[in-house]
Coordinates of C-alpha atoms in Angstrom, one line a residue:
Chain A
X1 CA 34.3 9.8 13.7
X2 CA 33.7 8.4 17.3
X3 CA 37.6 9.7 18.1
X4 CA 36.8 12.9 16.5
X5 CA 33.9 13.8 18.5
X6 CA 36.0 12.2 21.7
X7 CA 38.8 14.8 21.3
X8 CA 35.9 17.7 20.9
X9 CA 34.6 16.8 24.4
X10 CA 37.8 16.0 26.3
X11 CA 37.9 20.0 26.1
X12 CA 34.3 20.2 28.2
X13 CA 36.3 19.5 31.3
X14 CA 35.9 18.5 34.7
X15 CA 33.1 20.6 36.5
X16 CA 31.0 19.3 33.5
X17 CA 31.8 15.8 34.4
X18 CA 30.1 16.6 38.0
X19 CA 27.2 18.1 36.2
X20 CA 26.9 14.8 34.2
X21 CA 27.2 12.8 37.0
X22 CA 24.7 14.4 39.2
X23 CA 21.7 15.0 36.4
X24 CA 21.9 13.4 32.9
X25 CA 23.4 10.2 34.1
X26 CA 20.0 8.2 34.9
X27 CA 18.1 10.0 31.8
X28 CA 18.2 8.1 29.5
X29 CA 17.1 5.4 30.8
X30 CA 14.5 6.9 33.0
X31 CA 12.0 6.7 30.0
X32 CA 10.3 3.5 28.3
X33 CA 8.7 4.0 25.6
X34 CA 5.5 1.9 24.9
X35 CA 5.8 0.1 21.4
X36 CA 2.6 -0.3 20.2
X37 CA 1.8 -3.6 18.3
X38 CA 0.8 -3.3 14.7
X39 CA -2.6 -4.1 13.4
X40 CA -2.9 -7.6 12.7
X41 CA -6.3 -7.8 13.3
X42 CA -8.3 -7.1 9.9
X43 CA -5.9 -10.2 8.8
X44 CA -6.6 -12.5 11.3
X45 CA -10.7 -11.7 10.8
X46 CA -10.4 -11.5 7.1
X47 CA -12.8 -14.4 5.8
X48 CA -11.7 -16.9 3.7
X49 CA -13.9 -16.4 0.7
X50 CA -15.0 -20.0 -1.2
X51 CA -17.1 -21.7 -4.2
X52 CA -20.6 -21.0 -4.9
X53 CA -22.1 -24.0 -3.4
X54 CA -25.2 -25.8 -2.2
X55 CA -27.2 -22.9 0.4
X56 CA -25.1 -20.0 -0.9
X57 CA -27.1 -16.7 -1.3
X58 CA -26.8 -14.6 -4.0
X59 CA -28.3 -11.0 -4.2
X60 CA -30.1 -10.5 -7.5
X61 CA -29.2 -7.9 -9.7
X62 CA -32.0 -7.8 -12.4
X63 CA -35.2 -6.9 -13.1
X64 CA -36.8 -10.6 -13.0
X65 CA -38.7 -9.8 -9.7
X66 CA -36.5 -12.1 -7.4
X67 CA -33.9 -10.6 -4.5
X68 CA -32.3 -13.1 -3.3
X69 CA -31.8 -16.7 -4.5
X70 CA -30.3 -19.9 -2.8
X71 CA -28.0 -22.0 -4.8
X72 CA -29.3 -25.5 -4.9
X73 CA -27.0 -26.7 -7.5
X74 CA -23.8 -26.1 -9.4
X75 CA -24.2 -27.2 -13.1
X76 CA -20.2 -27.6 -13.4
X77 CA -17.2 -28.1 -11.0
X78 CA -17.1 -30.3 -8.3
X79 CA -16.0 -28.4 -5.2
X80 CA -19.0 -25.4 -6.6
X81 CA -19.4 -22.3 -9.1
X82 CA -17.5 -19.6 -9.6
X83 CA -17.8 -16.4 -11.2
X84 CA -19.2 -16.9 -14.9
X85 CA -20.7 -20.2 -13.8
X86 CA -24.4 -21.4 -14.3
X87 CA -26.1 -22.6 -11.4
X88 CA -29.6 -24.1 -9.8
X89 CA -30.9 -21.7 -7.4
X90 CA -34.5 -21.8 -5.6
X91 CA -36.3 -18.0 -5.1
X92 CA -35.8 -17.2 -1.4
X93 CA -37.4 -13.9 -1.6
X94 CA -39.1 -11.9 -4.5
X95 CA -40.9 -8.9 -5.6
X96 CA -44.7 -9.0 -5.6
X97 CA -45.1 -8.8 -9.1
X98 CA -42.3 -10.3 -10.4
X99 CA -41.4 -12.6 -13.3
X100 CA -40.6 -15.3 -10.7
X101 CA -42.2 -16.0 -7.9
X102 CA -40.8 -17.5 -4.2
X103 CA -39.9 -21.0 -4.1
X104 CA -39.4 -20.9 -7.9
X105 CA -36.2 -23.2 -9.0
X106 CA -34.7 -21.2 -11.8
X107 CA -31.1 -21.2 -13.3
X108 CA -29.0 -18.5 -12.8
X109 CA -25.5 -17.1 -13.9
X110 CA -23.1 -15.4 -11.6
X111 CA -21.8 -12.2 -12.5
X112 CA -20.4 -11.6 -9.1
X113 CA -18.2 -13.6 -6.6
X114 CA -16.3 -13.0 -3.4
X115 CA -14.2 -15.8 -4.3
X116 CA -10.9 -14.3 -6.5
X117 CA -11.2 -16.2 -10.1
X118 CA -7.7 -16.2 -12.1
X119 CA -8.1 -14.0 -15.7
X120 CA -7.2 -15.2 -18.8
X121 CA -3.8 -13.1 -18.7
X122 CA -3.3 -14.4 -15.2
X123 CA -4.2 -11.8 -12.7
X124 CA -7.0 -12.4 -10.7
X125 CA -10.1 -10.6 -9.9
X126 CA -12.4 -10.6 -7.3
X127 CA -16.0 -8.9 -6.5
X128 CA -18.1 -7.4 -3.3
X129 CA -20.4 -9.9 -3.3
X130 CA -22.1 -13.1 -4.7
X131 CA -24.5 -11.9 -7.5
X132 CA -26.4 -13.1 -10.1
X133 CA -28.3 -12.8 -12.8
X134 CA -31.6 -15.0 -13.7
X135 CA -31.7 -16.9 -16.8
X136 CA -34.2 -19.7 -18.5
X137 CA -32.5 -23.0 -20.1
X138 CA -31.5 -21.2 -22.8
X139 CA -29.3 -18.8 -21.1
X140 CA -31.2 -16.0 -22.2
X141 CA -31.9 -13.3 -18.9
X142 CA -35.1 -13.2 -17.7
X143 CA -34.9 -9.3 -16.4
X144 CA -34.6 -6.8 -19.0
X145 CA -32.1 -4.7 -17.3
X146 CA -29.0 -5.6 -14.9
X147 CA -27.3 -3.4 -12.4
X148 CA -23.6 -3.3 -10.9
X149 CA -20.7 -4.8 -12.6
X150 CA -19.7 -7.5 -14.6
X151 CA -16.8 -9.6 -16.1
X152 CA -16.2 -9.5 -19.2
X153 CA -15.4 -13.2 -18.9
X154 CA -19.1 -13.8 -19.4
X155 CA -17.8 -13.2 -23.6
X156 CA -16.0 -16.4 -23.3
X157 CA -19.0 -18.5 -21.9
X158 CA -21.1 -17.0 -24.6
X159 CA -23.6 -14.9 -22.1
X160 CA -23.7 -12.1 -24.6
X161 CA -27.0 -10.4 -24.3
X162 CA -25.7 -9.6 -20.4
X163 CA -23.3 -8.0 -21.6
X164 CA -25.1 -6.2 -23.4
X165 CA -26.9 -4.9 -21.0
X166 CA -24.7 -4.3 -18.1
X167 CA -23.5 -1.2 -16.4
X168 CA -20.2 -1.4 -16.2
X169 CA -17.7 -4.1 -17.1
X170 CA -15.0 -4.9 -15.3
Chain B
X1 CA -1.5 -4.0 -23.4
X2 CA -1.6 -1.4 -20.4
X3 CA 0.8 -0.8 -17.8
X4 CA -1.5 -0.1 -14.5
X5 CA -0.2 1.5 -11.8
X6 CA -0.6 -0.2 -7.8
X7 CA -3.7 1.7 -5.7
X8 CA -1.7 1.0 -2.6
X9 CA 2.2 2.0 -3.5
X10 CA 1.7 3.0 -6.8
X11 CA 4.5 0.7 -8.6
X12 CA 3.3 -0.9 -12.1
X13 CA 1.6 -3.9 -12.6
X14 CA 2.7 -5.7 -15.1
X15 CA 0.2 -7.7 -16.8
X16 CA -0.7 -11.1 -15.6
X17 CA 0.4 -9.8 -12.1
X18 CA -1.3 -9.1 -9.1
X19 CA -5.3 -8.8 -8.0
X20 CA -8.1 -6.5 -9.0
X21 CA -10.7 -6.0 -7.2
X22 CA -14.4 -4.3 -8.0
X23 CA -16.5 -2.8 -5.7
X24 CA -20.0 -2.6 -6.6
X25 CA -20.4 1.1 -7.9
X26 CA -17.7 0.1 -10.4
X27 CA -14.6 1.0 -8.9
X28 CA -11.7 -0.8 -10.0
X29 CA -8.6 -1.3 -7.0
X30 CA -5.5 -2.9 -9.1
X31 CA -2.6 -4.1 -6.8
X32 CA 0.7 -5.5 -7.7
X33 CA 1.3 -8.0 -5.0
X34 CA -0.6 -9.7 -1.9
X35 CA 1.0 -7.4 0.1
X36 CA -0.6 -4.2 -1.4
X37 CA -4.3 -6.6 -1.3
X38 CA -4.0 -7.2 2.4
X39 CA -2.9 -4.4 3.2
X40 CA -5.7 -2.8 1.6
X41 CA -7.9 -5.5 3.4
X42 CA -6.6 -3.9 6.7
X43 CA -8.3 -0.7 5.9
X44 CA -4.9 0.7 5.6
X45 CA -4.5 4.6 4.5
X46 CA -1.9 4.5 1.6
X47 CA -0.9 8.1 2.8
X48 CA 0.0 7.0 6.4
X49 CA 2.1 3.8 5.4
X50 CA 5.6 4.7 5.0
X51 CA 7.1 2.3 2.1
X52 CA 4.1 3.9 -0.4
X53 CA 4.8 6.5 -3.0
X54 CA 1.8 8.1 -1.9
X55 CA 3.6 8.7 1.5
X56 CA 6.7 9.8 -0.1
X57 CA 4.8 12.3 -2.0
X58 CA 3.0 14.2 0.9
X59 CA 6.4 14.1 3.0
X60 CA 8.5 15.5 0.4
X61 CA 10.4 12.4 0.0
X62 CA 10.5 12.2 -3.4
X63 CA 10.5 14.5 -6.5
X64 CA 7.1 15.7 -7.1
X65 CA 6.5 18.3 -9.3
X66 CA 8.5 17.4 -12.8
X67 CA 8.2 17.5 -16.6
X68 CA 9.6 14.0 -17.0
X69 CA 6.2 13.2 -15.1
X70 CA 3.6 14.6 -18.4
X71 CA 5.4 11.4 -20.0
X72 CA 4.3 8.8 -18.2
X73 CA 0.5 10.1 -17.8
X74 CA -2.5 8.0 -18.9
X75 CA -3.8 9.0 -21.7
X76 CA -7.1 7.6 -22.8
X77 CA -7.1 8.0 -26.7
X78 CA -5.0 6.1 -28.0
X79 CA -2.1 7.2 -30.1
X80 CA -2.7 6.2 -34.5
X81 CA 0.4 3.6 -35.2
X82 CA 3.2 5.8 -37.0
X83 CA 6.8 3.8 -37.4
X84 CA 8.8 7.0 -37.4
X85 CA 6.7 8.2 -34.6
X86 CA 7.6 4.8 -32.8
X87 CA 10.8 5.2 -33.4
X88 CA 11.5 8.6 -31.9
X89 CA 9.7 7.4 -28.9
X90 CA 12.0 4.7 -28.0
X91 CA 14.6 7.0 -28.7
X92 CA 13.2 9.7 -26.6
X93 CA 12.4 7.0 -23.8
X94 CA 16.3 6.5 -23.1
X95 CA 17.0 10.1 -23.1
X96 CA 14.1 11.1 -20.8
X97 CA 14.7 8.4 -18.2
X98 CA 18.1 9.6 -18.2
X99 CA 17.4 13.1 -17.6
X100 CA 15.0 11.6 -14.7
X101 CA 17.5 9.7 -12.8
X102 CA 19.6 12.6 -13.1
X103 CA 17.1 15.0 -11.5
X104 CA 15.7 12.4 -8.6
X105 CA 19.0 12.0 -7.5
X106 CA 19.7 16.0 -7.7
X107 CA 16.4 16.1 -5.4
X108 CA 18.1 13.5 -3.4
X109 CA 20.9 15.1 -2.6
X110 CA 19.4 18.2 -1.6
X111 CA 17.2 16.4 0.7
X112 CA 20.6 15.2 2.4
X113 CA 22.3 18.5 2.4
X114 CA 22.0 19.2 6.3
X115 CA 22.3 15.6 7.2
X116 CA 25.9 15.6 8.0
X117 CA 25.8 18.1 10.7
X118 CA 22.8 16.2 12.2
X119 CA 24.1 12.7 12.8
X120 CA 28.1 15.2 14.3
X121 CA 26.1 16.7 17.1
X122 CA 23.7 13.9 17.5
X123 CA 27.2 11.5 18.1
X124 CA 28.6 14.8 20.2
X125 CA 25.3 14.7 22.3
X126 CA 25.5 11.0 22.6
X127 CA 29.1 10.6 24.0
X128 CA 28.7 13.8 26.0
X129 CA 25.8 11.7 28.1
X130 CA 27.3 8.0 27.6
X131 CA 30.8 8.4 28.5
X132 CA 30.1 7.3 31.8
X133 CA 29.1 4.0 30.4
X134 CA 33.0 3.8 29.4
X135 CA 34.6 5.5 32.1
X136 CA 33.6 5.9 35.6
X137 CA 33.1 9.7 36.4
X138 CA 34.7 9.5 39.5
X139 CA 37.8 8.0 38.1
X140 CA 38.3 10.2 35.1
X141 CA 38.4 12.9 37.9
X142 CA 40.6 11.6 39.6
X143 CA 43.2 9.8 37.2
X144 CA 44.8 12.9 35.5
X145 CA 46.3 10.9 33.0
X146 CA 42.8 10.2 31.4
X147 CA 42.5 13.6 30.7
X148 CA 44.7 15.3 28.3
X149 CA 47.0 18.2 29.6
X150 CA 45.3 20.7 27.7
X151 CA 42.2 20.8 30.2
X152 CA 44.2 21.7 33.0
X153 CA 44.8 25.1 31.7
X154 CA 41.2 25.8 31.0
X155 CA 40.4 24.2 34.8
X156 CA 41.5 26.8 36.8
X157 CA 38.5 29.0 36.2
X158 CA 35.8 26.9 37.0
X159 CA 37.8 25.3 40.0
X160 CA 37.5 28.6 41.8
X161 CA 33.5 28.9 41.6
X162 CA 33.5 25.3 42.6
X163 CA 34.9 25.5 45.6
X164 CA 33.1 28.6 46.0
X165 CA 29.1 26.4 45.7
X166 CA 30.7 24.3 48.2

């Protein structure tokens, strides 16, 4: 190939040569072309997302009256909850006329995690946020209704009646 | 069982592989590998990212617009078991995927009809302004034996108006 193309520009000749010499030799080097580093940035500020553990907020996605609760405890697990776990939490903030009030200690059962949780096929799945969903010792949900989604794990730990009435399960 | 297919390139995901993850109006993103999750997690455009099939789509890369394609599509009632139906789909699978490979690789090779031309003159282009980097002009000038006798025929011309600038 290279000889090929050789013998086509032997027949250029001479004068050309001059021409090379005097213009095109420094071109193509004249130029430096700025390589731009690639994005690594959202990875190196991507937050390491962890257990549900003792002063973790979670939003509240019922209608019990509460918005935001505080995980005191994690009824199973050492290291904290996950998603489909059952936790302590204390009411941080709530409605005015709610079914709970602020500074209530009620149990709770997250529907939502940051945190990726392996499936039972083993994928994984992982949320938005940290959610959950207000129940009484029983498990049964305080709220009558429950926004966003939910895993259908909650089957396996026997949380049927949020199921029930969830949005959307993922 | 469902074969899902990659938000970020597109491939299947196989079950038991990969990540999902749910936003909260419901939205389910499926990807195959870490790769396709961080890369999501970057805020990265599937469309501008070259190794995606979405990418090869919009530049033409890759075969669009086929019948092979109505196969494959999701279909979200599902089919009532029939064996012989069963059957002839298996059947049909070789055949089709055959026919596939056949057609992407026709596609191919119309995508590469002009490249052959390209990459000559590119090389002709390239030794034209690098063969001082092999030989030094001045001495390919002046060593005649680097230059074959042919040249010296078509020299003459061009000689005259040389001497002529000078």
């Amino acid at each position: 190939m290279a000889a090929f193309v050789a013998s086509k520009w032997s027949k250029v000749g001479p004068p050309l040569l001059d021409n090379l010499r005097s213009s095109r030799l420094l071109e193509p080097f004249g130029k430096f072309q700025d390589i731009a580093s690639p994005g690594w940035n959202g990875l190196l500020f991507q937050q390491l997302r962890t257990f549900i553990q003792m002063r973790t907020k979670l939003k509240v996605v019922d209608n019990s009256g509460a918005k935001w609760v505080r995980c005191i405890q994690a009824l199973k697990g050492r290291k904290g909850a996950r998603l489909g776990d059952t936790i302590i939490a204390s009411v941080q903030e709530a409605q005015p006329r709610g079914k709970v009030k602020k500074g209530e200690v009620v149990y709770g059962v997250v529907v939502r995690a940051a945190m990726q949780r392996g499936r039972c096929d083993g994928s994984e799945i992982r949320f938005d946020d940290n959610a959950v969903v207000l129940v009484n010792k029983q498990g049964e949900p305080i709220g009558t209704r429950i926004f966003g989604p939910v895993p259908h794990e909650l089957r396996r730990k026997k949380h049927l009646k949020i199921l029930t009435l969830a949005e959307h399960i993922a | 069982m469902r074969l899902e297919k990659c938000w970020f390139c597109s491939s299947t995901v196989y079950p038991g592989h990969g990540i999902q993850f749910v936003r909260n109006d419901a939205k389910i993103f499926r990807f195959c590998r870490s790769k396709c999750h961080k890369n999501f997690k970057m805020k990265r455009n599937p469309r501008k990212v070259k190794w995606t099939k979405a990418f090869r789509r919009l530049h033409g890369k890759d075969m669009t617009q086929d019948s092979t394609f109505e196969f494959e599509r999701k279909r979200n009632r599902p089919e009532r078991y029939d064996r012989n139906v069963t059957m002839e789909t298996l059947k049909a699978i070789k055949k089709i995927d055959k026919i596939r490979v056949a057609r992407e690789a026709r596609h191919h090779k119309m995508r590469m009809k002009g490249k052959k031309g390209i990459e000559q003159k590119a090389a002709e282009r390239e030794l034209e302004q690098g063969i001082s980097l092999v030989k030094a002009p001045l001495a390919l000038r002046e060593e005649s034996s680097l230059t074959l006798s042919k040249i010296k025929v078509k020299v003459s011309q061009p000689q005259a108006e040389y001497q002529m600038e000078e």
